[in-house]
């Protein structure tokens, strides 16, 4: 089993930054792909960024490119999401997710579709004020 625990959420003003962390436990082979997703009130959950954990390949939704960066520290079994230039539209609950198999059309981790991910954390809230 894989367990994921997010942290680092909070309240910031527009233009500010936050760094989210996702501490993972369980077999590394069960979390080949790791992703960050978010869900705003009244909206569906959407993929934000993904990473192929053994090759450091990164994937991003178009709406966060050049603002958000996904990274990992394998020694700490932790995946991060650095969020810069935050906008009020980024306000949401942010979730970490893991997939035990490759989830992308590229044969790796390019998919940011939530149904492709097997394990989920409880989420961390991000609020951006204008």
Coordinates of N, CA and C in Angstrom, one line a residue:
X1 N 0.8 -1.2 0.0 CA 0.0 0.0 0.0 C 0.9 1.3 0.0
X2 N 0.4 2.3 -0.6 CA 1.1 3.6 -0.7 C 0.3 4.5 0.1
X3 N 0.9 5.3 1.0 CA 0.3 6.4 1.7 C 1.0 7.7 1.3
X4 N 0.2 8.7 1.2 CA 0.6 10.0 0.7 C 0.1 11.1 1.7
X5 N 1.0 11.9 2.1 CA 0.6 13.0 3.1 C 1.2 14.3 2.5
X6 N 0.2 15.2 2.2 CA 0.6 16.5 1.7 C 0.7 17.5 2.9
X7 N 1.5 18.5 2.6 CA 1.7 19.6 3.5 C 2.2 20.8 2.8
X8 N 2.1 22.0 3.4 CA 2.7 23.2 2.8 C 1.7 24.2 2.3
X9 N 0.4 23.8 2.3 CA -0.6 24.7 1.9 C -0.8 25.9 2.8
X10 N -1.5 26.9 2.4 CA -1.7 28.1 3.2 C -2.4 29.2 2.5
X11 N -2.3 30.4 3.0 CA -2.9 31.6 2.4 C -1.9 32.6 2.0
X12 N -1.9 33.0 0.8 CA -1.0 34.0 0.3 C -1.7 35.0 -0.6
X13 N -1.0 36.1 -0.8 CA -1.5 37.1 -1.7 C -1.1 36.8 -3.1
X14 N -1.9 37.3 -4.1 CA -1.5 37.2 -5.5 C -0.1 37.6 -5.7
X15 N 0.6 36.8 -6.5 CA 2.0 37.1 -6.8 C 2.9 36.3 -5.9
X16 N 2.4 35.8 -4.8 CA 3.2 35.1 -3.8 C 3.6 33.7 -4.3
X17 N 4.3 32.9 -3.4 CA 4.7 31.6 -3.6 C 4.4 30.7 -2.5
X18 N 4.2 29.4 -2.8 CA 4.1 28.3 -1.8 C 4.8 27.1 -2.3
X19 N 5.3 26.3 -1.4 CA 5.9 25.0 -1.8 C 5.2 23.9 -1.1
X20 N 4.5 23.0 -1.9 CA 3.8 21.9 -1.3 C 4.7 20.7 -1.3
X21 N 4.5 19.9 -0.3 CA 5.3 18.6 -0.1 C 4.3 17.5 -0.1
X22 N 4.8 16.3 -0.6 CA 4.0 15.1 -0.5 C 5.0 14.0 -0.1
X23 N 4.8 13.6 1.2 CA 5.6 12.5 1.7 C 5.0 11.2 1.4
X24 N 5.7 10.3 0.8 CA 5.2 9.0 0.4 C 5.8 7.8 1.1
X25 N 5.0 6.8 1.4 CA 5.5 5.6 1.9 C 4.9 4.4 1.1
X26 N 5.5 3.3 1.3 CA 5.1 2.1 0.5 C 6.2 1.9 -0.6
X27 N 6.0 0.8 -1.3 CA 6.9 0.4 -2.3 C 7.1 1.4 -3.4
X28 N 8.3 1.8 -3.8 CA 8.6 2.7 -4.9 C 8.0 2.2 -6.2
X29 N 7.9 0.8 -6.3 CA 7.4 0.3 -7.6 C 5.9 0.5 -7.7
X30 N 5.3 1.0 -6.6 CA 3.8 1.3 -6.6 C 3.6 2.7 -6.9
X31 N 4.6 3.5 -7.1 CA 4.4 5.0 -7.3 C 5.4 5.4 -8.4
X32 N 5.3 4.7 -9.6 CA 6.2 5.0 -10.7 C 5.9 6.4 -11.2
X33 N 4.7 6.8 -11.2 CA 4.3 8.2 -11.6 C 3.7 8.9 -10.3
X34 N 4.1 10.1 -10.1 CA 3.5 10.9 -9.0 C 2.9 12.2 -9.7
X35 N 1.8 12.6 -9.1 CA 1.2 13.8 -9.7 C 0.6 14.7 -8.6
X36 N 0.4 15.9 -9.0 CA -0.3 16.9 -8.2 C -1.6 17.3 -9.0
X37 N -2.7 17.3 -8.2 CA -4.0 17.6 -8.8 C -4.6 18.7 -7.9
X38 N -5.6 19.4 -8.4 CA -6.3 20.4 -7.5 C -7.8 20.4 -7.8
X39 N -8.5 20.8 -6.8 CA -10.0 20.9 -7.0 C -10.5 22.2 -6.3
X40 N -11.0 23.1 -7.1 CA -11.6 24.3 -6.6 C -13.1 24.0 -6.3
X41 N -13.6 24.8 -5.4 CA -15.1 24.7 -5.0 C -15.9 24.7 -6.3
X42 N -16.8 23.7 -6.4 CA -17.7 23.7 -7.5 C -17.1 23.2 -8.8
X43 N -15.9 22.8 -8.8 CA -15.2 22.4 -10.1 C -14.7 21.0 -9.9
X44 N -14.4 20.4 -11.1 CA -13.9 19.1 -11.1 C -12.4 19.1 -10.8
X45 N -11.9 18.0 -10.3 CA -10.5 17.9 -10.0 C -9.7 17.9 -11.3
X46 N -8.6 18.6 -11.3 CA -7.8 18.7 -12.6 C -6.3 18.4 -12.3
X47 N -5.6 17.9 -13.2 CA -4.2 17.6 -13.1 C -3.4 18.9 -13.2
X48 N -2.4 19.0 -12.4 CA -1.5 20.2 -12.4 C -0.1 19.8 -12.9
X49 N 0.5 18.8 -12.4 CA 1.8 18.4 -12.8 C 2.1 17.0 -12.4
X50 N 3.0 16.4 -13.2 CA 3.3 15.0 -12.9 C 4.8 14.8 -13.1
X51 N 5.3 13.6 -12.5 CA 6.7 13.3 -12.6 C 6.9 11.8 -12.7
X52 N 7.9 11.4 -13.5 CA 8.3 10.0 -13.7 C 9.4 9.8 -12.6
X53 N 9.1 9.1 -11.6 CA 9.9 9.1 -10.4 C 11.3 8.6 -10.6
X54 N 11.5 7.7 -11.6 CA 12.8 7.1 -11.7 C 13.7 7.8 -12.8
X55 N 13.1 8.7 -13.5 CA 13.8 9.4 -14.6 C 13.7 10.9 -14.5
X56 N 13.0 11.4 -13.5 CA 12.9 12.9 -13.3 C 12.2 13.6 -14.5
X57 N 11.5 12.9 -15.3 CA 10.8 13.6 -16.4 C 9.5 14.3 -15.8
X58 N 9.3 15.5 -16.2 CA 8.2 16.3 -15.7 C 7.2 16.7 -16.7
X59 N 6.0 16.8 -16.2 CA 4.8 17.1 -17.1 C 4.0 18.2 -16.4
X60 N 3.4 19.1 -17.2 CA 2.7 20.2 -16.6 C 1.4 20.4 -17.4
X61 N 0.4 20.9 -16.7 CA -0.8 21.4 -17.4 C -0.5 22.7 -18.0
X62 N -1.1 23.1 -19.1 CA -0.7 24.3 -19.8 C -0.9 25.5 -18.9
X63 N -1.9 25.5 -18.0 CA -2.2 26.7 -17.2 C -1.2 27.0 -16.1
X64 N -0.3 26.1 -15.8 CA 0.7 26.3 -14.8 C 2.2 26.4 -15.3
X65 N 2.3 26.1 -16.6 CA 3.7 26.2 -17.1 C 4.4 27.5 -16.8
X66 N 5.6 27.3 -16.5 CA 6.5 28.5 -16.2 C 6.2 29.1 -14.8
X67 N 5.2 28.6 -14.1 CA 4.9 29.2 -12.8 C 5.1 28.1 -11.7
X68 N 4.8 26.9 -12.0 CA 4.9 25.8 -11.1 C 6.0 24.8 -11.5
X69 N 6.7 24.2 -10.5 CA 7.7 23.2 -10.8 C 7.5 22.0 -9.9
X70 N 7.5 20.9 -10.5 CA 7.4 19.6 -9.7 C 8.8 19.1 -9.6
X71 N 9.2 18.5 -8.4 CA 10.5 18.0 -8.2 C 10.4 16.9 -7.2
X72 N 11.5 16.2 -6.9 CA 11.4 15.1 -6.0 C 12.7 14.9 -5.3
X73 N 12.7 14.4 -4.1 CA 13.9 14.0 -3.3 C 13.7 12.5 -3.0
X74 N 14.3 11.7 -3.8 CA 14.1 10.2 -3.6 C 14.6 9.7 -2.2
X75 N 15.6 10.4 -1.7 CA 16.1 10.0 -0.4 C 15.1 10.2 0.7
X76 N 14.2 11.2 0.5 CA 13.2 11.5 1.5 C 11.8 11.0 1.0
X77 N 11.8 10.3 -0.1 CA 10.5 9.8 -0.6 C 9.4 10.9 -0.7
X78 N 9.9 12.1 -1.1 CA 9.0 13.3 -1.1 C 9.0 13.9 -2.5
X79 N 7.8 14.3 -2.9 CA 7.6 15.1 -4.1 C 7.1 16.5 -3.8
X80 N 7.6 17.4 -4.5 CA 7.3 18.8 -4.2 C 6.6 19.5 -5.3
X81 N 5.9 20.5 -5.0 CA 5.3 21.4 -6.0 C 5.6 22.9 -5.6
X82 N 6.6 23.5 -6.3 CA 6.9 24.9 -6.1 C 5.9 25.7 -6.9
X83 N 5.2 26.6 -6.3 CA 4.2 27.4 -7.0 C 4.6 28.9 -6.8
X84 N 4.9 29.5 -7.9 CA 5.2 30.9 -8.0 C 4.2 31.7 -8.7
X85 N 4.2 33.0 -8.6 CA 3.3 33.9 -9.2 C 1.9 33.4 -9.1
X86 N 1.5 33.1 -7.9 CA 0.2 32.6 -7.6 C -0.9 33.6 -7.9
X87 N -2.0 33.1 -8.4 CA -3.2 33.9 -8.8 C -4.4 33.4 -8.0
X88 N -5.4 34.3 -7.9 CA -6.6 33.8 -7.1 C -7.2 32.6 -7.7
X89 N -7.1 32.4 -9.0 CA -7.6 31.2 -9.7 C -6.9 30.0 -9.3
X90 N -5.8 30.1 -8.6 CA -5.1 28.9 -8.2 C -5.6 28.4 -6.8
X91 N -6.6 29.1 -6.2 CA -7.2 28.7 -5.0 C -7.9 27.4 -5.2
X92 N -7.5 26.4 -4.4 CA -8.1 25.0 -4.5 C -7.5 24.1 -3.4
X93 N -8.1 23.0 -3.3 CA -7.5 21.9 -2.5 C -6.5 21.2 -3.4
X94 N -5.3 21.0 -3.0 CA -4.3 20.4 -3.8 C -4.0 18.9 -3.3
X95 N -4.0 18.0 -4.2 CA -3.8 16.6 -3.8 C -2.6 16.0 -4.5
X96 N -2.0 15.1 -3.8 CA -0.9 14.3 -4.3 C -1.4 13.0 -4.7
X97 N -0.9 12.4 -5.8 CA -1.4 11.1 -6.2 C -0.3 10.3 -6.8
X98 N -0.4 9.0 -6.7 CA 0.6 8.0 -7.2 C 0.0 7.0 -8.1
X99 N 0.7 6.6 -9.1 CA 0.3 5.5 -10.0 C 1.3 4.4 -10.0
X100 N 0.8 3.2 -10.0 CA 1.6 2.0 -10.0 C 2.1 1.6 -11.4
X101 N 1.5 2.1 -12.4 CA 1.8 1.8 -13.7 C 2.0 3.1 -14.5
X102 N 2.6 3.0 -15.7 CA 2.8 4.1 -16.5 C 1.4 4.6 -17.0
X103 N 1.3 5.9 -17.0 CA -0.1 6.5 -17.3 C -0.1 7.4 -18.5
X104 N 0.9 7.4 -19.3 CA 0.9 8.4 -20.3 C 1.0 7.7 -21.7
X105 N 0.5 8.5 -22.7 CA 0.6 8.1 -24.1 C 2.0 8.0 -24.5
X106 N 2.9 8.6 -23.8 CA 4.3 8.6 -24.1 C 5.0 7.3 -23.5
X107 N 4.2 6.5 -22.9 CA 4.7 5.3 -22.3 C 5.3 5.5 -20.9
X108 N 5.2 6.8 -20.4 CA 5.7 7.1 -19.1 C 4.6 7.7 -18.2
X109 N 4.7 9.0 -17.9 CA 3.8 9.6 -16.9 C 3.2 10.9 -17.4
X110 N 2.9 11.0 -18.7 CA 2.4 12.2 -19.3 C 0.9 12.5 -18.9
X111 N 0.2 11.5 -18.5 CA -1.2 11.7 -18.2 C -1.4 12.4 -16.9
X112 N -2.3 13.4 -16.9 CA -2.7 14.1 -15.7 C -4.2 13.9 -15.5
X113 N -4.6 12.7 -15.9 CA -6.0 12.3 -15.7 C -6.2 11.5 -14.4
X114 N -7.1 12.0 -13.5 CA -7.1 11.4 -12.2 C -7.5 10.0 -12.1
X115 N -8.2 9.5 -13.1 CA -8.6 8.1 -13.1 C -7.4 7.1 -13.3
X116 N -6.3 7.7 -13.8 CA -5.1 6.9 -14.0 C -4.3 6.7 -12.8
X117 N -4.6 7.4 -11.7 CA -3.8 7.3 -10.5 C -4.5 6.4 -9.4
X118 N -3.7 5.6 -8.7 CA -4.3 4.6 -7.8 C -4.4 5.1 -6.4
X119 N -3.5 6.0 -6.0 CA -3.4 6.3 -4.5 C -3.5 7.9 -4.4
X120 N -4.1 8.3 -3.3 CA -4.4 9.7 -3.1 C -4.1 10.1 -1.7
X121 N -3.6 11.3 -1.5 CA -3.5 11.9 -0.2 C -4.8 12.6 0.2
X122 N -4.8 13.2 1.3 CA -6.0 13.9 1.9 C -6.1 15.3 1.4
X123 N -5.0 15.9 0.9 CA -5.1 17.2 0.3 C -4.6 18.3 1.3
X124 N -4.1 19.4 0.7 CA -3.7 20.6 1.4 C -4.3 21.8 0.8
X125 N -4.9 22.7 1.6 CA -5.6 23.8 1.0 C -4.7 25.0 0.7
X126 N -4.9 25.5 -0.5 CA -4.2 26.7 -1.0 C -5.2 27.8 -1.2
X127 N -5.0 29.0 -0.6 CA -5.9 30.1 -0.8 C -5.1 31.3 -1.3
X128 N -5.4 31.9 -2.4 CA -4.7 33.1 -2.9 C -5.7 34.2 -3.0
X129 N -5.3 35.3 -2.3 CA -6.2 36.5 -2.3 C -5.7 37.6 -3.2
X130 N -6.6 38.4 -3.7 CA -6.2 39.4 -4.7 C -5.8 40.7 -4.0

